[in-house]
Coordinates of C-alpha atoms in Angstrom, one line a residue:
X1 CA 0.0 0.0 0.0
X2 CA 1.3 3.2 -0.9
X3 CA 2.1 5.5 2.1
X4 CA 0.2 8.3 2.7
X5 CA 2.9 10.4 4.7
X6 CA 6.1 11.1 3.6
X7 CA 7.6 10.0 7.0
X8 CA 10.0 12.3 9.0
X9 CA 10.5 10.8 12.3
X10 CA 12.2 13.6 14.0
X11 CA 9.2 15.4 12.3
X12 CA 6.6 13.0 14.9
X13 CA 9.1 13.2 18.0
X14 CA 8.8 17.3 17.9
X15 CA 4.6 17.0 17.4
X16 CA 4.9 14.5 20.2
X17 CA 6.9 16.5 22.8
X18 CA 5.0 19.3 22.0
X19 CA 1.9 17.5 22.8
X20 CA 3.4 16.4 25.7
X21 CA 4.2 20.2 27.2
X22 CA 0.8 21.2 26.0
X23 CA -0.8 18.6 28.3
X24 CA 1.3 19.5 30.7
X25 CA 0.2 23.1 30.8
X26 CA -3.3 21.2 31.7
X27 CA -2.2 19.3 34.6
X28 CA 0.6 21.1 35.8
X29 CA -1.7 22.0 38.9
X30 CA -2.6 18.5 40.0
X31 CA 0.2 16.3 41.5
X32 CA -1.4 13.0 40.6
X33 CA -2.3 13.7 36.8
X34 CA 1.3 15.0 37.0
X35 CA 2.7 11.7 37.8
X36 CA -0.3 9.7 36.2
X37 CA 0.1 10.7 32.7
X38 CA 3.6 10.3 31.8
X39 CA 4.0 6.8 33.6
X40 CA 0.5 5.1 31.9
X41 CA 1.6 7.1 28.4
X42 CA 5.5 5.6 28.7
X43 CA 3.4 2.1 29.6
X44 CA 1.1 2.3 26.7
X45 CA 4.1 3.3 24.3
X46 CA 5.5 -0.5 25.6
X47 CA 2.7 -2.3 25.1
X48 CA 2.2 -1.0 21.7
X49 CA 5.6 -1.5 20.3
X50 CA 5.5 -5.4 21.4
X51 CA 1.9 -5.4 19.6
X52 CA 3.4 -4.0 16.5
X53 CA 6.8 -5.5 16.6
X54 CA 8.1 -3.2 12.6
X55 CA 7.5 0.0 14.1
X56 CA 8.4 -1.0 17.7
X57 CA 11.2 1.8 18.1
X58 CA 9.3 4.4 16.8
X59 CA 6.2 4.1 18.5
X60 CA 8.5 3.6 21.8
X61 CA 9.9 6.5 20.8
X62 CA 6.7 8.8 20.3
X63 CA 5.4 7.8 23.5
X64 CA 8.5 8.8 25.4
X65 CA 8.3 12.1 23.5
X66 CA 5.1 12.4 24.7
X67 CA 6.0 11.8 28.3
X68 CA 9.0 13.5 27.9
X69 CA 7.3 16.8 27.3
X70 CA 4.8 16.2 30.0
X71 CA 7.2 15.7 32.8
X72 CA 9.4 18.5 31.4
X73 CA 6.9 21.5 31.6
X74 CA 5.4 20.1 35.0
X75 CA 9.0 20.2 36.7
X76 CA 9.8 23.5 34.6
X77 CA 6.7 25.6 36.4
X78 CA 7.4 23.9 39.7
X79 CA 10.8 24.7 39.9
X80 CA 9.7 28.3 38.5
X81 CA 7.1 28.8 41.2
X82 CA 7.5 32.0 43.4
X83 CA 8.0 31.5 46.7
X84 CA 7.7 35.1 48.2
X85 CA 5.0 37.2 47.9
X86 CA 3.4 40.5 49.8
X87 CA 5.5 43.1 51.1
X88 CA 9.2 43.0 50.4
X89 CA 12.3 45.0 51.0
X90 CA 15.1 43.8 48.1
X91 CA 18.2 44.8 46.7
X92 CA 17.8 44.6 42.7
X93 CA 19.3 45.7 39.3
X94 CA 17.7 47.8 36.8
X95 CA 17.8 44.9 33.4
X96 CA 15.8 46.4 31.2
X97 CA 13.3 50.1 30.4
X98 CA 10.7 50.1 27.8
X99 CA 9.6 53.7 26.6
X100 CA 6.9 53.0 25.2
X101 CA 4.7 50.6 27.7
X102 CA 6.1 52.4 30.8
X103 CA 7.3 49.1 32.3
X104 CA 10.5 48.3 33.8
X105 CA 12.1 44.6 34.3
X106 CA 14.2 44.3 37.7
X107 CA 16.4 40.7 39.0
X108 CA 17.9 39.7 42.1
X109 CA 19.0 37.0 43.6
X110 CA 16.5 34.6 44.8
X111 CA 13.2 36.4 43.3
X112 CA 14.1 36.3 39.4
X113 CA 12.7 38.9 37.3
X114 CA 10.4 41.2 38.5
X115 CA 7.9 43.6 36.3
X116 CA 7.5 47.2 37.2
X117 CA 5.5 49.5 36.3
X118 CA 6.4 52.9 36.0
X119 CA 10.5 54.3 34.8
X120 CA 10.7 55.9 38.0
X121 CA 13.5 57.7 36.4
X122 CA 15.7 54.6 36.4
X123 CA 18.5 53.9 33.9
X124 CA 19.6 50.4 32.8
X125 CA 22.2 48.9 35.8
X126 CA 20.6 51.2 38.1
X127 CA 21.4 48.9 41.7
X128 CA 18.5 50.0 43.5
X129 CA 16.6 49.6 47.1
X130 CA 13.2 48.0 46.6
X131 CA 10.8 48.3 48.9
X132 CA 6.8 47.7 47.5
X133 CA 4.2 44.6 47.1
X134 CA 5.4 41.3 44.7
X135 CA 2.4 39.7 43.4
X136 CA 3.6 35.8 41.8
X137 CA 3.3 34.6 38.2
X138 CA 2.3 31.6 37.7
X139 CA 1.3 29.4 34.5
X140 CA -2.4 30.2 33.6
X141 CA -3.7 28.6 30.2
X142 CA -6.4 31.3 30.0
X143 CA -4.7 34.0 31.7
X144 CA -2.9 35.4 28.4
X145 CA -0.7 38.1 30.4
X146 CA 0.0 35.5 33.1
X147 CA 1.0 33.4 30.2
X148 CA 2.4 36.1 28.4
X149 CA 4.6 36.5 31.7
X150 CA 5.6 33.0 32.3
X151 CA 7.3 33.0 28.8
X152 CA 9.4 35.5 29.5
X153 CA 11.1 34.4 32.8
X154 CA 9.0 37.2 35.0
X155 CA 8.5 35.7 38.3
X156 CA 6.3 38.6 40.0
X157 CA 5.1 41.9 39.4
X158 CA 5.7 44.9 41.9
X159 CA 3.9 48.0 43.1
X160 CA 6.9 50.1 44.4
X161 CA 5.9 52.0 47.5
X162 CA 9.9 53.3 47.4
X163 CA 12.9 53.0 45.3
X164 CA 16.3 54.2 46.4
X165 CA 19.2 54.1 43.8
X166 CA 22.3 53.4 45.5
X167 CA 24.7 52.4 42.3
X168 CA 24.9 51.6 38.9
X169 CA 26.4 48.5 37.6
X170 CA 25.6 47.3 34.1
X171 CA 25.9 43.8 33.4
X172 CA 28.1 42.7 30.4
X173 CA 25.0 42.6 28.0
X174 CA 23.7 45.9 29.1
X175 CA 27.3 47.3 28.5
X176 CA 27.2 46.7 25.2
X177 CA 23.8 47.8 24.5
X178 CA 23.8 51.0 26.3
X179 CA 27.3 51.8 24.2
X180 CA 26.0 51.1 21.0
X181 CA 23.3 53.1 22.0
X182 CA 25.2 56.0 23.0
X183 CA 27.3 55.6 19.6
X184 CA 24.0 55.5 17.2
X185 CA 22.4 58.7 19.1
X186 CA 25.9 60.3 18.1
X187 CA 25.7 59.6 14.3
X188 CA 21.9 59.4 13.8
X189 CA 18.4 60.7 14.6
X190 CA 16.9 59.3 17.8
X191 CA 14.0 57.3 15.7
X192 CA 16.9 55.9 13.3
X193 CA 18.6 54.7 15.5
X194 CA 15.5 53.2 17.4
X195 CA 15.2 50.9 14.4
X196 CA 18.8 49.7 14.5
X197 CA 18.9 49.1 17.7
X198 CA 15.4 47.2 17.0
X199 CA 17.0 45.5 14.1
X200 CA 20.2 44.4 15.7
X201 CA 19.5 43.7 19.2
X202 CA 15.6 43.1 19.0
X203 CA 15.8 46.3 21.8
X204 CA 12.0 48.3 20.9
X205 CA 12.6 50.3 24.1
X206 CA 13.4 53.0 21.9
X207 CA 10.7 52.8 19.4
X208 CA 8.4 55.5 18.9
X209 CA 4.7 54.7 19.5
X210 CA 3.8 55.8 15.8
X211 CA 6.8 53.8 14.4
X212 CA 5.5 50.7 15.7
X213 CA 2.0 51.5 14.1
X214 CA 3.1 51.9 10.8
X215 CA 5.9 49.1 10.6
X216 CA 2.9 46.9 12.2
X217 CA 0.1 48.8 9.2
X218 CA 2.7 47.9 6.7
X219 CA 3.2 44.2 7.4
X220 CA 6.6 44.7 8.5
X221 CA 6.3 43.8 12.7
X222 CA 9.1 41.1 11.7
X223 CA 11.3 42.6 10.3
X224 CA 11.8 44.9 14.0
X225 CA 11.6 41.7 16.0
X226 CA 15.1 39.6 15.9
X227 CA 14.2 36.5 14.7
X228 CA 15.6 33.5 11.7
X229 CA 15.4 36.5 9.5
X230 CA 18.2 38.2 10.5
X231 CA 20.0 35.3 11.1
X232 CA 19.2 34.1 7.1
X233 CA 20.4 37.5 5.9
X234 CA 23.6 37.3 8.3
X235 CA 24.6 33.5 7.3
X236 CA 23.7 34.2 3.2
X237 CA 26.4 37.5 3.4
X238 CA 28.7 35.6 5.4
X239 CA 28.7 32.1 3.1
X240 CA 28.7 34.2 0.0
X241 CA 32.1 36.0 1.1
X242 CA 33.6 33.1 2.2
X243 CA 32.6 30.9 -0.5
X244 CA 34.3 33.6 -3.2
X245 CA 37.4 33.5 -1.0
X246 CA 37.4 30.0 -1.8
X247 CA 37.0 28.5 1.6
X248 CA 36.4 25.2 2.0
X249 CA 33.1 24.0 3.2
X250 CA 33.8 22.7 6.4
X251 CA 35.7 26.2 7.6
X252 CA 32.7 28.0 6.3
X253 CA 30.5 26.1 8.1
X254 CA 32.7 26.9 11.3
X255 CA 33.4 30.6 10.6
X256 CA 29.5 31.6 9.6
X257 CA 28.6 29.6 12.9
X258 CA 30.7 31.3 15.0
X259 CA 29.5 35.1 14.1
X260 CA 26.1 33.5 14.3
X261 CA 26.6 32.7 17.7
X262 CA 28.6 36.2 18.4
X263 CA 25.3 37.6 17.4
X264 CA 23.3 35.5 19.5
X265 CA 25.5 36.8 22.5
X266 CA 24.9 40.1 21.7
X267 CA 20.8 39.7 21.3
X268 CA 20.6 37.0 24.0
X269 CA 19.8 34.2 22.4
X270 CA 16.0 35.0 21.9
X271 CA 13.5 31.6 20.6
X272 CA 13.9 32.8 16.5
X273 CA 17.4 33.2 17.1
X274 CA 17.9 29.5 18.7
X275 CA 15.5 28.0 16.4
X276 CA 17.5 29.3 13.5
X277 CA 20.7 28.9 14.2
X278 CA 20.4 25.1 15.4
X279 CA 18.2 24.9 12.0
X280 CA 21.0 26.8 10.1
X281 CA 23.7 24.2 11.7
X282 CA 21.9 21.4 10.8
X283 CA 20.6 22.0 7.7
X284 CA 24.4 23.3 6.4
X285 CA 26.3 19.9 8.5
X286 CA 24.0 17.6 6.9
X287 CA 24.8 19.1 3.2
X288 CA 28.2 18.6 4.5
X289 CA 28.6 14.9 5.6
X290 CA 25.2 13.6 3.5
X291 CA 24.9 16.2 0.5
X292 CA 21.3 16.2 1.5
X293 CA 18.8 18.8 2.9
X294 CA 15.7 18.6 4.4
X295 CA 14.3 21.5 6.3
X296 CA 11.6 19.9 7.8
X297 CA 14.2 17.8 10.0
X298 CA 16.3 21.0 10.6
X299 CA 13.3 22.6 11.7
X300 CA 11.9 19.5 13.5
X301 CA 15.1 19.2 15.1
X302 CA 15.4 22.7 16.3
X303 CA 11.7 22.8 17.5
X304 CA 12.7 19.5 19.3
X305 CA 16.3 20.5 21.3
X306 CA 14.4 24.0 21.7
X307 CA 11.2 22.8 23.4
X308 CA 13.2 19.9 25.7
X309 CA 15.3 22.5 26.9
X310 CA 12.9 25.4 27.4
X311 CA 9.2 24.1 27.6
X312 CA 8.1 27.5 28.2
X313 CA 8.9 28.6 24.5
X314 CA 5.9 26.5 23.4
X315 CA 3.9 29.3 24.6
X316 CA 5.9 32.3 23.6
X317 CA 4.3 34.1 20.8
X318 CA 7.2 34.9 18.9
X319 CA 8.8 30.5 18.9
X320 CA 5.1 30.2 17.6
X321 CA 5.6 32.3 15.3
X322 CA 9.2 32.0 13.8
X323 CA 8.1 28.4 13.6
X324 CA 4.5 28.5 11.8
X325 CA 6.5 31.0 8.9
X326 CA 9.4 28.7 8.7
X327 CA 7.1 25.3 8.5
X328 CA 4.7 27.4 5.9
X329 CA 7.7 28.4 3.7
X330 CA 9.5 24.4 3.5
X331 CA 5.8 23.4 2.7
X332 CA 5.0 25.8 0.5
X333 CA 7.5 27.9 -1.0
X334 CA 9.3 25.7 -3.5
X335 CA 6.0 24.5 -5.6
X336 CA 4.6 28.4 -5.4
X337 CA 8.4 29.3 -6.9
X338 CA 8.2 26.5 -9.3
X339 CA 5.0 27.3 -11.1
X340 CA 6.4 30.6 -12.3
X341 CA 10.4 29.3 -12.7
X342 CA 9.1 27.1 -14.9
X343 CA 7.4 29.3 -17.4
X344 CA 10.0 32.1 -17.4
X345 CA 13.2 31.9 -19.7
X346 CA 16.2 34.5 -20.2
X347 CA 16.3 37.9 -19.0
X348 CA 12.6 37.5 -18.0
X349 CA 13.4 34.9 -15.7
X350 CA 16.5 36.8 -14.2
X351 CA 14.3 40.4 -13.8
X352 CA 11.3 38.9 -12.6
X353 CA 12.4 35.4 -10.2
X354 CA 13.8 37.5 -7.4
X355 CA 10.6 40.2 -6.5
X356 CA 9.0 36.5 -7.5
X357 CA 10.4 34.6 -5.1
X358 CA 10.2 37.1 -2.4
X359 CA 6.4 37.2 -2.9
X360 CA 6.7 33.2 -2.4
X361 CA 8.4 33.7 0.6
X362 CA 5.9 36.0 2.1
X363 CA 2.9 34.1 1.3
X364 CA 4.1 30.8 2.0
X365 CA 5.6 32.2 5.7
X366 CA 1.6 33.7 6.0
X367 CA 0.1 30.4 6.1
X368 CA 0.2 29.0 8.8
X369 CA 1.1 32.3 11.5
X370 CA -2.3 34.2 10.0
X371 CA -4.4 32.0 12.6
X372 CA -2.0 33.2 15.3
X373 CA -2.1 36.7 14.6
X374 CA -5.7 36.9 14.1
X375 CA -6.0 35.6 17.8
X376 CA -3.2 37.7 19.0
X377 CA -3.2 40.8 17.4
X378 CA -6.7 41.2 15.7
X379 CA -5.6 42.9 12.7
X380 CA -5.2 41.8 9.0
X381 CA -2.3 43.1 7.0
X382 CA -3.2 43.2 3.2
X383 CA -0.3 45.1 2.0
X384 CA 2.2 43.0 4.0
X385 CA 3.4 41.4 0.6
X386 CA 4.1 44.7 -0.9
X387 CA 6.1 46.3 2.0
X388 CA 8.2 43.0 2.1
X389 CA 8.8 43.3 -1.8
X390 CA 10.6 46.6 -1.1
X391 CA 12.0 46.6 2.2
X392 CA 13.5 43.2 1.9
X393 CA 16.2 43.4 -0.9
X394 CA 17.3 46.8 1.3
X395 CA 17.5 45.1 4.6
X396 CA 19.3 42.1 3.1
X397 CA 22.3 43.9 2.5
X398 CA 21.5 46.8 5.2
X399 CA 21.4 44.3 8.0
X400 CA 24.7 42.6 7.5
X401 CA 26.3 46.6 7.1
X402 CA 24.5 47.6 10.5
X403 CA 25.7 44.3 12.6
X404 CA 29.4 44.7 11.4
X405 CA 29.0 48.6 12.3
X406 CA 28.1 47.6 15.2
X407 CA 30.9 45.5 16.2
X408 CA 33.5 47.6 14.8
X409 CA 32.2 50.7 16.4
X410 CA 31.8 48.4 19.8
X411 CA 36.0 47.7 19.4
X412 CA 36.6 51.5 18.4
X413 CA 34.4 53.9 18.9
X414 CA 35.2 56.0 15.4
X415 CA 33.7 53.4 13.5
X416 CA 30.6 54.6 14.4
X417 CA 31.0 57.2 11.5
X418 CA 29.9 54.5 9.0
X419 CA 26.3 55.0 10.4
X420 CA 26.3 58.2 9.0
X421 CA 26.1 56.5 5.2
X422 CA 23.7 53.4 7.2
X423 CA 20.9 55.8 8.3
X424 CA 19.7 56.8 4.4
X425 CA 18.2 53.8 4.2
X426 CA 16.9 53.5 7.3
X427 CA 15.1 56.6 7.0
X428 CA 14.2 54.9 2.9
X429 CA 12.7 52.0 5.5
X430 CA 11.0 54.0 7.5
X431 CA 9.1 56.1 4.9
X432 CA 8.2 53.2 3.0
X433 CA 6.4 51.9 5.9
X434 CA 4.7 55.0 6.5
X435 CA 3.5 55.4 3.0
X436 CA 1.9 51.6 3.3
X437 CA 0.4 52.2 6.3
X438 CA -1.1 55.2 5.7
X439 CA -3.1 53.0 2.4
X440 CA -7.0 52.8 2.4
X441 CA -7.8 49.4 4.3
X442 CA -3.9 49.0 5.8
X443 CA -4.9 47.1 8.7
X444 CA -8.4 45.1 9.3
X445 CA -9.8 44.3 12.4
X446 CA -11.0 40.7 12.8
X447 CA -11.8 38.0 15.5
X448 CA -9.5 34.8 16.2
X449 CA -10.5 31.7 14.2
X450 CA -11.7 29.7 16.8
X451 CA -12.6 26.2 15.7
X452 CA -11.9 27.2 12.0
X453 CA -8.0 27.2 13.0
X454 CA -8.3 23.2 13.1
X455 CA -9.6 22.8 10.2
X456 CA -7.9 25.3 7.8
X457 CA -4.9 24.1 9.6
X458 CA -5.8 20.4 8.2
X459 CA -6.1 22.0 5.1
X460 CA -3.1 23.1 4.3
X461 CA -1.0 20.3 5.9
X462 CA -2.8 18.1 3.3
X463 CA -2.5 20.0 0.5
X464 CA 1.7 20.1 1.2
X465 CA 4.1 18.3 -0.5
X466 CA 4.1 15.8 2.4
X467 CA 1.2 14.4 2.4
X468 CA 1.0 11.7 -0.5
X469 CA -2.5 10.7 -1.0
X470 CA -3.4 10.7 -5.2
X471 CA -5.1 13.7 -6.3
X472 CA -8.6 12.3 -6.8
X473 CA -8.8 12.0 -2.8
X474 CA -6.4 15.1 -1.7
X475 CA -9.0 17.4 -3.7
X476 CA -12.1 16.6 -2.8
X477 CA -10.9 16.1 1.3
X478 CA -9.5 19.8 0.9
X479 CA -12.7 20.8 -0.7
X480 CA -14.2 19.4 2.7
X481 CA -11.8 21.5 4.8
X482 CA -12.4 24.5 3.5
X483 CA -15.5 24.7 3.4
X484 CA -15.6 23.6 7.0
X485 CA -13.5 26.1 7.6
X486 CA -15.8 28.8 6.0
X487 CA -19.0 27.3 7.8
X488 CA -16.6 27.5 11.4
X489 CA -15.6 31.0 10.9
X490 CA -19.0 31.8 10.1
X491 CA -21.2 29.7 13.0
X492 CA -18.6 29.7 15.5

């Protein structure tokens, strides 16, 4: 019988964990179901791979995935559970100030992070007395701030009844922030250099209110969040250079790595930043030793290490996200690209594949993240595809310019006179997304999906590449799910 999947198993053990933590989430609150659930899951996974004795390591596997994940994100929030509360008197450091939402993140020893509202005319290192109310964060499956909370690593949030600042004391991280800071500020406009030090960094403290509005109306939130983008456009400059220097594979591999890491230290290794360079590792060493890629293992295998190590990214917007584009384009884009590639010849093909491909690229990342930011953010971008059509091809060679201007100007300080050539277009970035936004019908308010996200989920996972049922069944059961998708949306 012909199969119906094109199997991946890493592809099942990532689903599987992820199950796992998700039911987790459920039971985290009850010690028995805690315990329960792995152990009879792990039992079940035994008995079955003795029933079926061909796939007895895989299902053995799945089932331990499963588990796995369960017993992962129930000792992740118990070991994460506060343990003081009410009225406190602390000594804590000032990690990070947000302009924009007023809020303020604080650490110590012994209470985590803490959430603050209010600047309170603090600076970043600030060493400060605390003396106000902790209120605990804890996991909350329909609590989205609580959740929203969790993700992050914020362990309470505070009312400050006083603050006394008694020091200042940046950490290594904040060092370099607060420097390239200082060094943009020097060389550009204070909203300019907001968006480098959003590009580079992922910092939006700096961001302007209205900025954020129209990079959000004009479809471009992304590209001011650090994520696998940035890491795409830093690994394609950085393999292109060394390739033309004719370095051998396995030294490129080494060298692009390393200043993919250097730029994880210097971001702090946010989820699309992981996720991307494990995927960019994998995908590149398995070229090397197999001269074979797959990216739904590299992503699978990312997702998996990921999620093991840090359940609570399952529920962090932003993994969700970086993962739903990244699974939408390796489903997606290479049939949307080969429709038109195959129909174009000569210089038609060489003016018109790039802006092509970068249109693929947008709508195959949309896929499977529209769901998520219907639910999340309530707006529909129309024009997204048009802003990334001409912002992209800039930022792809911008980005690379910015990150070594950063690094040279972070060694010597003079450097910093190459942002004066950078900022022309970043201010060309900036206008663009003001002009889109500012478009009749830029962004559309509408509900979450519901019920509808299962199905049109279905849809599309069926209608990939990997799924190989024959066409006369693939049709008419996508027929089905869309138009249970329409009839969800519409009753539901």
């Amino acid at each position: 019988m012909k199969r119906v999947l094109n199997f991946r198993l890493m592809t099942f053990l990532a689903v599987a964990l992820c199950a796992g933590v998700a039911i987790g989430g459920l039971i985290c609150g009850s010690i028995l179901l805690s315990v329960l659930i792995p152990t009879v899951s792990f039992a079940v996974g035994i008995f079955l791979s003795f029933l079926f004795k061909k796939k007895k390591i895989v299902l053995l596997l799945l089932f331990f995935a499963f588990s796995l994940g369960v017993s992962v994100f129930v000792l992740t929030v118990a070991s994460a559970r506060p343990e003081q509360s009410g009225s406190q008197t602390l000594s804590l450091r000032v990690e990070q100030i947000s302009e924009r939402n007023d809020k303020v993140v604080l650490s110590g020893d012994g209470v985590g992070l803490i959430e603050l509202k209010g600047k309170k005319d603090l600076k970043e290192g600030d060493l400060i007395t605390f003396y106000g109310t902790l209120t605990p964060v804890e996991f909350s499956y329909t609590n989205s701030r609580e959740r929203y909370l969790f993700t992050k690593g914020i362990s309470y949030t505070a009312q400050a009844e006083s603050i006394s600042v008694y020091g200042n004391d940046p950490s290594f991280f904040q060092k370099v922030r607060i420097k390239s800071r200082e060094i943009l500020l020097r060389y550009m406009d204070k909203e300019d250099a907001a968006v480098c030090m959003s590009l580079v960094f992922g910092d939006k403290s700096m961001l302007s209110s209205e900025t954020a509005d129209e990079t959000a109306g004009a479809g471009l939130a992304h590209v001011f969040a650090v994520s696998g983008l940035h890491v795409g456009f830093l690994a394609t400059i950085v393999s292109y250079v060394l390739k033309k220097c004719r370095v051998l594979p396995a030294p490129r591999l080494i060298v692009t790595i390393a200043i993919l890491l250097l730029y994880g230290v210097l971001t702090g290794f946010p989820a699309g930043i992981k996720r991307a360079v494990i995927m960019f590792f994998i995908h590149e060493f398995s070229t090397l030793v197999a001269r074979k890629k797959d990216g739904l293992i590299s992503l699978s295998a990312a997702v998996f290490l990921i999620v093991l190590t840090d359940p609570k990214e399952l529920f962090d917007l932003g993994f969700l996200l970086s993962v739903s584009s990244v699974a939408g384009i390796v489903l997606f884009y290479r049939p949307l690209y080969s429709v038109v590639a195959k129909m174009s010849y000569g210089l038609a093909k060489r003016l018109l594949m790039y802006p092509y491909g970068l249109l693929c690229v947008t709508v195959s990342a949309n896929v499977f993240t529209l769901p998520l930011s219907f639910s999340a953010f309530g707006v529909f971008t129309p024009y997204a595809a048009v802003g990334n059509l001409l912002v992209l091809p800039v930022l792809s060679v911008v980005f690379p310019l910015i990150f070594v201007a950063v690094v040279l100007s972070l060694i010597f300080s003079g450097f910093g006179i190459l942002f004066y050539a950078i900022r022309y277009p970043i201010i060309a970035i900036r206008l663009f997304s003001s002009a889109i936004s500012s478009w009749p019908g830029a962004q559309i308010e509408v509900s979450g999906m519901g019920l509808a996200t299962l199905f049109y989920v279905l849809f599309f996972v069926i209608a990939g590449r990997y799924v190989l049922i024959s066409k006369k069944y693939k049709i008419p059961l996508c027929g089905v799910l869309a138009l249970s998708t329409v009839l969800a949306v519409h009753f539901f």
